PDB file of C-alpha atoms in Angstrom:
ATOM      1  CA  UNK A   1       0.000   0.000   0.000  1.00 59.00           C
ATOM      2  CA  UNK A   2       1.447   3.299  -0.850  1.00 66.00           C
ATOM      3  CA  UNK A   3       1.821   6.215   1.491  1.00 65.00           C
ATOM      4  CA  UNK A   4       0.086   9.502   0.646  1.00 66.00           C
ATOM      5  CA  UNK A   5       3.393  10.856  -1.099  1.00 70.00           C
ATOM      6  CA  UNK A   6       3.364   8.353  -2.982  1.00 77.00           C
ATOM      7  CA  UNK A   7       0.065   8.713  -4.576  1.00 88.00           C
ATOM      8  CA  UNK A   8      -0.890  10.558  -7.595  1.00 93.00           C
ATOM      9  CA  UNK A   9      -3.661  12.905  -6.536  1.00 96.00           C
ATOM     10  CA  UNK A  10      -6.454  13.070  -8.450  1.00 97.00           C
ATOM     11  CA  UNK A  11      -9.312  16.050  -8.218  1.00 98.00           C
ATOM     12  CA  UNK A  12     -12.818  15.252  -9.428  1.00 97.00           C
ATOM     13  CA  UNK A  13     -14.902  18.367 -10.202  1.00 97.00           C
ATOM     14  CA  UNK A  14     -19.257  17.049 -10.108  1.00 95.00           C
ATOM     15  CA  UNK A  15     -21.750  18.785  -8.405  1.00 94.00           C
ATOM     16  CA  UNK A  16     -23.092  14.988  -8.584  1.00 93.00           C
ATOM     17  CA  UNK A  17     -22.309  13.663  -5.081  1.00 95.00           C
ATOM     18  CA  UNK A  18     -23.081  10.135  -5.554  1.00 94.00           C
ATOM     19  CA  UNK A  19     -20.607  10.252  -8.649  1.00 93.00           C
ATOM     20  CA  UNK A  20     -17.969  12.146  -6.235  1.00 95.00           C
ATOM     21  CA  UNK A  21     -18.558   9.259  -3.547  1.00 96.00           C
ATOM     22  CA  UNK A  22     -18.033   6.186  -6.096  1.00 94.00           C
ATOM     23  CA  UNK A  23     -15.328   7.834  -7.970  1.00 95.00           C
ATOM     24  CA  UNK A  24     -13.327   8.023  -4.662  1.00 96.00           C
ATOM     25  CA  UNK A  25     -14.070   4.793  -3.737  1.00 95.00           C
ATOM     26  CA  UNK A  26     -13.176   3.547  -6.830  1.00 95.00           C
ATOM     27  CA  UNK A  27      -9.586   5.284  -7.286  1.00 95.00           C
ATOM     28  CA  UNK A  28      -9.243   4.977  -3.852  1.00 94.00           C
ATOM     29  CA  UNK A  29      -9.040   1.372  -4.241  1.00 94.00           C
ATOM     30  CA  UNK A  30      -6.743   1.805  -7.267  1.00 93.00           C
ATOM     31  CA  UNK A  31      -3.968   3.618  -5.307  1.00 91.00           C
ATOM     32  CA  UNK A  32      -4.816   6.956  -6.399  1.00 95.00           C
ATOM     33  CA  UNK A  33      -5.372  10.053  -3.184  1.00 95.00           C
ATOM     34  CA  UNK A  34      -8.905  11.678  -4.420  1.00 96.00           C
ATOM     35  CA  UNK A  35     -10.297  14.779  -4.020  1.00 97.00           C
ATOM     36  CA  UNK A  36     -13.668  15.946  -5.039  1.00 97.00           C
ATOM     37  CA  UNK A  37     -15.265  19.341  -5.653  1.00 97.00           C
ATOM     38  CA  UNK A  38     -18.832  20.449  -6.229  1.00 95.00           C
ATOM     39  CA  UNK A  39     -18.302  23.640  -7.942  1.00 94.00           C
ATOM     40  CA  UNK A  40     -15.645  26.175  -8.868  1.00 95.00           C
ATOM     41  CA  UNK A  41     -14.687  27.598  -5.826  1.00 95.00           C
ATOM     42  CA  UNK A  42     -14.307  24.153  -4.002  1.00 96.00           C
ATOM     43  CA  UNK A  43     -11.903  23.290  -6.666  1.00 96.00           C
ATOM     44  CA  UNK A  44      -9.806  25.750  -6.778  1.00 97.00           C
ATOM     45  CA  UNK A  45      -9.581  25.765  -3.003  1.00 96.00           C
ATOM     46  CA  UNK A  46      -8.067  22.084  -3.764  1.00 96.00           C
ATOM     47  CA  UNK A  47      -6.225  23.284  -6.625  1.00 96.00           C
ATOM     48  CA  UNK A  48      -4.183  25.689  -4.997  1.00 94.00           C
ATOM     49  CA  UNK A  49      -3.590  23.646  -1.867  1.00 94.00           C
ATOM     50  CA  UNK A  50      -2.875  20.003  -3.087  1.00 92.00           C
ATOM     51  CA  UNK A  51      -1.759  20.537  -6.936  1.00 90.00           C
ATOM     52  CA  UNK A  52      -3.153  17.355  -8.122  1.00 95.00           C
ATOM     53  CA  UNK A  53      -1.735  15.194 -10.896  1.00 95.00           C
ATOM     54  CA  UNK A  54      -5.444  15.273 -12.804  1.00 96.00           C
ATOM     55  CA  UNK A  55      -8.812  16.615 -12.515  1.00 97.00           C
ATOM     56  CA  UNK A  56     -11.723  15.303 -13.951  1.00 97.00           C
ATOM     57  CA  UNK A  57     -13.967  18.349 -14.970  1.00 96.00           C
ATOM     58  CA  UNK A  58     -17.842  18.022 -15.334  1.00 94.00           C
ATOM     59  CA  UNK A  59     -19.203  20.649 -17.880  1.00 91.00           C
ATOM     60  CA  UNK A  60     -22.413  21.109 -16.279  1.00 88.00           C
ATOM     61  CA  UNK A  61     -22.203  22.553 -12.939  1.00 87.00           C
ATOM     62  CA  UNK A  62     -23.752  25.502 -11.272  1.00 84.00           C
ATOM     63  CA  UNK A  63     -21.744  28.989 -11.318  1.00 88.00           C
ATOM     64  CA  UNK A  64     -19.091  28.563 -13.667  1.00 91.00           C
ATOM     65  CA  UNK A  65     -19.317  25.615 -15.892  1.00 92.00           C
ATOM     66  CA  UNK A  66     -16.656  23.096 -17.042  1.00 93.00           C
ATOM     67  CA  UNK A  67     -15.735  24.947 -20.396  1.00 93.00           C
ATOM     68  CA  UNK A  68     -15.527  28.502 -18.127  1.00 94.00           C
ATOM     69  CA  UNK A  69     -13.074  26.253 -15.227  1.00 96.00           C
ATOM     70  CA  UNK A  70     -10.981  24.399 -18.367  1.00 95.00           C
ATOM     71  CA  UNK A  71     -10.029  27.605 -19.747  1.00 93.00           C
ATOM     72  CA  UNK A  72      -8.790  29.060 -16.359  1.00 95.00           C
ATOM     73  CA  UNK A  73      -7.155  25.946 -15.665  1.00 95.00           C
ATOM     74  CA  UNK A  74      -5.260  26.292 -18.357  1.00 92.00           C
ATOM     75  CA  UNK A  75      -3.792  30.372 -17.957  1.00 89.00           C
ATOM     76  CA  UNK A  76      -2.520  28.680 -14.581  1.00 90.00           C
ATOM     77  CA  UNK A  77      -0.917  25.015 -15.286  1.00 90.00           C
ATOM     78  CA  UNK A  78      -0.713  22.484 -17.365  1.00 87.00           C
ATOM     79  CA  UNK A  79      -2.456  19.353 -15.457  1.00 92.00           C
ATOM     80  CA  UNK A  80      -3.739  16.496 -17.539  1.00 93.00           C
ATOM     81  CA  UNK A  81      -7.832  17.449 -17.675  1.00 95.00           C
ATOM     82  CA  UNK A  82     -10.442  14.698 -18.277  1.00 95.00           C
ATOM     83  CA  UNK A  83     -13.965  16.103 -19.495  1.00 93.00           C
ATOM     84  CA  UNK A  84     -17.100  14.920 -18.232  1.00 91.00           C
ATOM     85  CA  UNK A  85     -19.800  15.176 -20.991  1.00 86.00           C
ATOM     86  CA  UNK A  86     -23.040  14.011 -21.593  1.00 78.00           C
ATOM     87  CA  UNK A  87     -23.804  11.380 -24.465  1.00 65.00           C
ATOM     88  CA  UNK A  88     -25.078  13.839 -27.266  1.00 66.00           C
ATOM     89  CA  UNK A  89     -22.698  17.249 -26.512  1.00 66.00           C
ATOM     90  CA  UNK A  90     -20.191  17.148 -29.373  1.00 74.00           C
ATOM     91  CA  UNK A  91     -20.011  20.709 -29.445  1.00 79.00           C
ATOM     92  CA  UNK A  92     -18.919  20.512 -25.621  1.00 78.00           C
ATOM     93  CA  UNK A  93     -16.650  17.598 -25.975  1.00 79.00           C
ATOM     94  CA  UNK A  94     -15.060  19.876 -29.424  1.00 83.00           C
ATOM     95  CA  UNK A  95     -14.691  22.700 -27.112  1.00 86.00           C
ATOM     96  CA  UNK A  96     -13.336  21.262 -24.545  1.00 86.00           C
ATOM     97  CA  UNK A  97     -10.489  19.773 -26.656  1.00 87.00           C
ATOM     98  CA  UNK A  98     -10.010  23.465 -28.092  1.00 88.00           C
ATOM     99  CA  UNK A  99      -9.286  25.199 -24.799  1.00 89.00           C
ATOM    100  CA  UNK A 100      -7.103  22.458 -23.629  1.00 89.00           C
ATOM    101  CA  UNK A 101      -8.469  19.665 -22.133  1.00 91.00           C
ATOM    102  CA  UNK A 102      -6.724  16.331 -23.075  1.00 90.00           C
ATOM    103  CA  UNK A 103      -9.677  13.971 -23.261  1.00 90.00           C
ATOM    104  CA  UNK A 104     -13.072  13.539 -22.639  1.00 88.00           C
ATOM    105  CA  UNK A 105     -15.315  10.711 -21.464  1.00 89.00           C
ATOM    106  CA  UNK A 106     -19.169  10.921 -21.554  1.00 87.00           C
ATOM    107  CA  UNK A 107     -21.072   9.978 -18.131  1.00 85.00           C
ATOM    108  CA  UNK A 108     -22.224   6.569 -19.545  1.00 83.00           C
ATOM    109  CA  UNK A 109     -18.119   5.579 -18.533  1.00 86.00           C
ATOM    110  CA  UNK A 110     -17.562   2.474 -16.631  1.00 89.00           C
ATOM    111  CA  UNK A 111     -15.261   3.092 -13.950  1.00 89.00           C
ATOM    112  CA  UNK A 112     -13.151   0.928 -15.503  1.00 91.00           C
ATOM    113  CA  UNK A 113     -13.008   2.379 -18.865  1.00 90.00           C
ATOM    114  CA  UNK A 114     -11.779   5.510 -16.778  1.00 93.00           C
ATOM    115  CA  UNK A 115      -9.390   4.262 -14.946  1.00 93.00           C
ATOM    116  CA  UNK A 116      -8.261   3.032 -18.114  1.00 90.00           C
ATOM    117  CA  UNK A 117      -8.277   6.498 -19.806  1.00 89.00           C
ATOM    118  CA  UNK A 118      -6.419   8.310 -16.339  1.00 93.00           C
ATOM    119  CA  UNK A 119      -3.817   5.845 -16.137  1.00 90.00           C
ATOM    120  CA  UNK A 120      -2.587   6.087 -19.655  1.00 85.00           C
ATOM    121  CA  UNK A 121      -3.195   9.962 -19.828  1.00 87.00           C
ATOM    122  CA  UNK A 122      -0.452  10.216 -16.280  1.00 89.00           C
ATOM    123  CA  UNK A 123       1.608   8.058 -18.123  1.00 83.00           C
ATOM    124  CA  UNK A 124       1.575  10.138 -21.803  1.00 77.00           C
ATOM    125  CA  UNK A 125       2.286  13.699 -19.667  1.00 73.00           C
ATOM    126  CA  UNK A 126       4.723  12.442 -17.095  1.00 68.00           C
ATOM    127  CA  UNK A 127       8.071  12.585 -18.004  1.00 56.00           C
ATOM    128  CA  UNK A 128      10.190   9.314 -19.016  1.00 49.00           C
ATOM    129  CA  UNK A 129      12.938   8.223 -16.333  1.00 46.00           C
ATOM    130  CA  UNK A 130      16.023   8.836 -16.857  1.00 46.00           C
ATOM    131  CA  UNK A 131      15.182  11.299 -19.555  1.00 47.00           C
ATOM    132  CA  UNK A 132      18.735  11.955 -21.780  1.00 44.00           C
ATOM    133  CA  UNK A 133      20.242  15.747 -21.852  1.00 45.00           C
ATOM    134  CA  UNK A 134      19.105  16.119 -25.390  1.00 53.00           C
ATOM    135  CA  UNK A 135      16.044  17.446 -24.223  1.00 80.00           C
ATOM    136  CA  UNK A 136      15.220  20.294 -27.271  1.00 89.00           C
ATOM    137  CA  UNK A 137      14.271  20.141 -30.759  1.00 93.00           C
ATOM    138  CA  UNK A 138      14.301  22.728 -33.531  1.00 94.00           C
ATOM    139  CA  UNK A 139      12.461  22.626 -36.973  1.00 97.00           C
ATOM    140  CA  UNK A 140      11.180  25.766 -38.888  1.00 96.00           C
ATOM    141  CA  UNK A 141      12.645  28.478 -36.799  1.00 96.00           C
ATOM    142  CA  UNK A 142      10.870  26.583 -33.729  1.00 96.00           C
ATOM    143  CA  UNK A 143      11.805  24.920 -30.741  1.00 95.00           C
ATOM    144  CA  UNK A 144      10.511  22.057 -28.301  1.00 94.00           C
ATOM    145  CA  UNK A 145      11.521  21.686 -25.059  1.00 90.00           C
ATOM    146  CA  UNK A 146      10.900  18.100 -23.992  1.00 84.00           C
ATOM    147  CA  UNK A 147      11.491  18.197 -20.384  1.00 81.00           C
ATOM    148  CA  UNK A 148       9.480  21.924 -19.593  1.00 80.00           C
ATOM    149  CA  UNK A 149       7.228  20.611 -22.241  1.00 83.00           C
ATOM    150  CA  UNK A 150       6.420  23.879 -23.902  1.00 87.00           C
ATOM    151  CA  UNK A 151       7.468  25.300 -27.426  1.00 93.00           C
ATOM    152  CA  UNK A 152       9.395  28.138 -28.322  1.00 94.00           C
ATOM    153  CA  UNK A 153       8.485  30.917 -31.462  1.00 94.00           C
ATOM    154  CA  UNK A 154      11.429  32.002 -33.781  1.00 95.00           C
ATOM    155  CA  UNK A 155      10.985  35.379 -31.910  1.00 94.00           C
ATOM    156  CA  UNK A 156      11.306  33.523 -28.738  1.00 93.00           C
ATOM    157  CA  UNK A 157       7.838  33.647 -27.534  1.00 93.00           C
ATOM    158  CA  UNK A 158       7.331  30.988 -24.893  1.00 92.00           C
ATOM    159  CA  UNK A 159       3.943  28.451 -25.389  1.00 89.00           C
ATOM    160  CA  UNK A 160       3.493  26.068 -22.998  1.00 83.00           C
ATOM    161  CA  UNK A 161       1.358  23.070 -24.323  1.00 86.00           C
ATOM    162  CA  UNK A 162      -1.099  20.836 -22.553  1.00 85.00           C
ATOM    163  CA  UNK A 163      -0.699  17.214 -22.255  1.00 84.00           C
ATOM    164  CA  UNK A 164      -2.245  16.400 -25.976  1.00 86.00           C
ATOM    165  CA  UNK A 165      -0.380  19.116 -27.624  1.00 90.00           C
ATOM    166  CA  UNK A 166       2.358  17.714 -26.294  1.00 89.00           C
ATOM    167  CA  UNK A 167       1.944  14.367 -27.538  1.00 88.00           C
ATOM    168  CA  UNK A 168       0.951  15.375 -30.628  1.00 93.00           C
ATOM    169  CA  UNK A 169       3.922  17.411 -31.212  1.00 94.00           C
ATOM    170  CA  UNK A 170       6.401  15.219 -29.839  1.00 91.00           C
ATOM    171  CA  UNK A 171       4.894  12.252 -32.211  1.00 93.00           C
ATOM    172  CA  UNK A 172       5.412  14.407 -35.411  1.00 96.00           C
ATOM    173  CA  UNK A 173       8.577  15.596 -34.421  1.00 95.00           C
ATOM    174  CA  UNK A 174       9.809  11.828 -33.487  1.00 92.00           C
ATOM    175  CA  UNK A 175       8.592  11.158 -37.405  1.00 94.00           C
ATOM    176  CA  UNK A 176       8.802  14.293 -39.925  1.00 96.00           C
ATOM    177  CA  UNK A 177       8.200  14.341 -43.297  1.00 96.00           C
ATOM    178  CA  UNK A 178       6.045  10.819 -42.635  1.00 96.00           C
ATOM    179  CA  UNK A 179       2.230  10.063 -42.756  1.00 96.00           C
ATOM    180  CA  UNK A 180       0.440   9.544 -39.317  1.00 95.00           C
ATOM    181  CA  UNK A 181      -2.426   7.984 -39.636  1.00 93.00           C
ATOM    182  CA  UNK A 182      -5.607   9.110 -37.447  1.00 90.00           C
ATOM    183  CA  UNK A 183      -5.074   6.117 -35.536  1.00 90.00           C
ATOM    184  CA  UNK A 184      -1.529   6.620 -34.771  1.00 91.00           C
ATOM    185  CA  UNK A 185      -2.705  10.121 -33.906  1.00 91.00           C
ATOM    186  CA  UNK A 186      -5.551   9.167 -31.449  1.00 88.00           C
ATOM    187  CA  UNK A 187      -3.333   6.198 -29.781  1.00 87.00           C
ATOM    188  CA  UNK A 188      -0.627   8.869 -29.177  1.00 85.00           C
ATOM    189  CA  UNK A 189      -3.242  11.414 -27.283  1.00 83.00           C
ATOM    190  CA  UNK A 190      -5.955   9.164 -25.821  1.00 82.00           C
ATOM    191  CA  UNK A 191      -4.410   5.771 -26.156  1.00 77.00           C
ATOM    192  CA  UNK A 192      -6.946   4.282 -28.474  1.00 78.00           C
ATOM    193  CA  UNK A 193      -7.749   4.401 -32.069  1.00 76.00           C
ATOM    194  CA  UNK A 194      -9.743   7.234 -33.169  1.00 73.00           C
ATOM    195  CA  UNK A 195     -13.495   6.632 -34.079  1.00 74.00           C
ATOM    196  CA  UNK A 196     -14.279   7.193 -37.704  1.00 67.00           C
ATOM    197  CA  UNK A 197     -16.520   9.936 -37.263  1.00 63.00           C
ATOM    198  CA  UNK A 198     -14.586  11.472 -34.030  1.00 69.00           C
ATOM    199  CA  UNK A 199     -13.636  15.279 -34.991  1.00 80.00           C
ATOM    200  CA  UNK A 200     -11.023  15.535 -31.977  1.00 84.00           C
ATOM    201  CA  UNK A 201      -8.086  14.751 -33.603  1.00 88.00           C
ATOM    202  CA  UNK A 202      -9.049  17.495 -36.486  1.00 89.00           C
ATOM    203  CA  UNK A 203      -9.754  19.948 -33.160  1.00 89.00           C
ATOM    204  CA  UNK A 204      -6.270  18.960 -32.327  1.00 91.00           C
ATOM    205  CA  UNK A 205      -4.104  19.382 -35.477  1.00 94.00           C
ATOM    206  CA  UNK A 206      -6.401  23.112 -35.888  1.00 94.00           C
ATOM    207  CA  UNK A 207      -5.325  23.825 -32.055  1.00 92.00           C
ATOM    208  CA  UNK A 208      -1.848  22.713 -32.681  1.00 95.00           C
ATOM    209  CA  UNK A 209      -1.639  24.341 -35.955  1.00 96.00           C
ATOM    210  CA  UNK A 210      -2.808  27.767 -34.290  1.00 94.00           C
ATOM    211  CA  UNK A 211       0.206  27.259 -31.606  1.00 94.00           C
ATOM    212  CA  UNK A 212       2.763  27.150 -34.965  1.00 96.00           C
ATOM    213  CA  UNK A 213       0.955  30.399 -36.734  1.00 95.00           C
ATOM    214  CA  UNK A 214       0.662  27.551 -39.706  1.00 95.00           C
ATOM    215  CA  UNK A 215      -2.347  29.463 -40.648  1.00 92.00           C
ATOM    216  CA  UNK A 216      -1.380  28.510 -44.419  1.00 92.00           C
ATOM    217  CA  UNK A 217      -1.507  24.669 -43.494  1.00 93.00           C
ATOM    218  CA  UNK A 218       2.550  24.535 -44.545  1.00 94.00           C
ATOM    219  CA  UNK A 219       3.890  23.038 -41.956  1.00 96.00           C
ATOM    220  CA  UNK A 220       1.078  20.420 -41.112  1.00 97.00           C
ATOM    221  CA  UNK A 221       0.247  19.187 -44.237  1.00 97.00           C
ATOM    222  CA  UNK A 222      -3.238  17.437 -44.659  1.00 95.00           C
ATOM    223  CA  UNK A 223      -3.512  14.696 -46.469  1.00 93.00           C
ATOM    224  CA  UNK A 224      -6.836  14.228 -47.459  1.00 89.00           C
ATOM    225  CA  UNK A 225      -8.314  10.942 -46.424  1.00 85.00           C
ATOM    226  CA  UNK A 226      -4.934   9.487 -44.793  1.00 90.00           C
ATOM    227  CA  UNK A 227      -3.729  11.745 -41.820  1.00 93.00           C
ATOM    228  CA  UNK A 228      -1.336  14.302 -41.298  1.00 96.00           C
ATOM    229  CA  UNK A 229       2.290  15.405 -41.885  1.00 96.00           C
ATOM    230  CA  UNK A 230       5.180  17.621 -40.159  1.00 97.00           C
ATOM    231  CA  UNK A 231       6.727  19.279 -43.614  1.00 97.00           C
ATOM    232  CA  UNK A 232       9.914  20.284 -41.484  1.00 96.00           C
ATOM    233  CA  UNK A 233      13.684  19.055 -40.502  1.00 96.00           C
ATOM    234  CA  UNK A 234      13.699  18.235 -36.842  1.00 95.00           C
ATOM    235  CA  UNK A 235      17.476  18.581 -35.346  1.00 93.00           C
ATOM    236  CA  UNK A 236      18.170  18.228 -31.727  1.00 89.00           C
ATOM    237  CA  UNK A 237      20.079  20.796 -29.445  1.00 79.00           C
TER     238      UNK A 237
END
């Protein structure tokens, strides 16, 4: 059993208490400290006080909303976000992914199926043991840094980057000037392959693309009915 230092903390945002009780049972049982918030202020009592590893964000709350929290998240810290949506929202689960969240899951979820999705989200935005010193990548003017996981313009502007840009960046810069598939795109981000009519991964090249000024689509190239493409050398610093 691990000590409380040991455990990754995780913050669950529902004005649903029921869902707040079973959801720290559950992770409870899985290892994982919990902490649950009915509303905006409760969280960011927690969020200032225990700096958890992940929060799992309901959109529909009273006072300020999921979208309206996500988005102030964000200005602050990058911390892995999970959205809770309901079955039908696309437009929330689309928005969610374009002010930063990193995945979404709607409230028909087995417990399982999250766990599933918060384990292998901690594991795509913590960094590798053991990381080497080549830790920065340039292509286009631009540069990566792997370990502060942010990017850096040509003019030196810093942008930090939440757990999916991240990933998504750090895939096409592993592989430039090659074809990534949807798939490989979704197993990257979420850790499973993308569903054919899922328009998250195009929210996520458009987000990513906005990051790189690549309003001109030259440095992600689309190609149509395939995937994607960094059109760039990568060299390491």
């Amino acid at each position: 059993m691990k000590n409380l230092r040991e455990m990754k903390t995780i913050l669950v945002v529902d004005d649903n208490q029921e869902l707040r009780d079973a959801l720290t049972e559950y992770l409870g049982r899985s290892e994982f400290h919990v902490l649950t918030a009915g509303d905006g202020d409760e969280m960011w009592e927690h969020f200032h006080r225990a700096e958890p590893n992940l929060i799992i964000l309901d959109i529909m709350m009273p006072g300020d909303d999921g979208l309206t929290l996500c988005r102030q998240i964000r200005q602050r810290s990058n911390v892995p976000i999970i959205m809770l949506t309901a079955v039908t929202d696309e437009i929330d689960r689309i928005a969610g992914l374009e002010i930063g969240a990193d995945d979404y899951i709607t409230k028909t979820f087995s417990p399982r199926e999250l766990l599933a999705r918060i384990k292998a989200l901690l594991r795509r935005t913590q960094p590798a043991q053991g990381e080497t010193a080549m830790h920065q990548l340039q292509f286009s003017g631009w540069t990566c840094d792997l370990i502060k996981r942010r990017l850096i313009s040509p003019s030196g502007e810093v942008v930090a980057l939440s757990g999916a840009d991240f990933n998504l960046i750090s895939l096409m810069l592993e592989k430039p000037h090659q074809l990534l598939s949807r798939d490989d795109i979704a197993r990257c981000i979420w850790g499973r392959d993308a569903d054919p009519f899922e328009r998250g991964i195009d929210v996520q090249i458009s987000r990513l693309r906005k990051h790189l000024h690549d309003e001109e689509r030259s440095l992600i190239l689309t190609v149509r009915n395939k995937g994607y493409m960094l059109a760039s050398d990568v060299h390491s610093v």
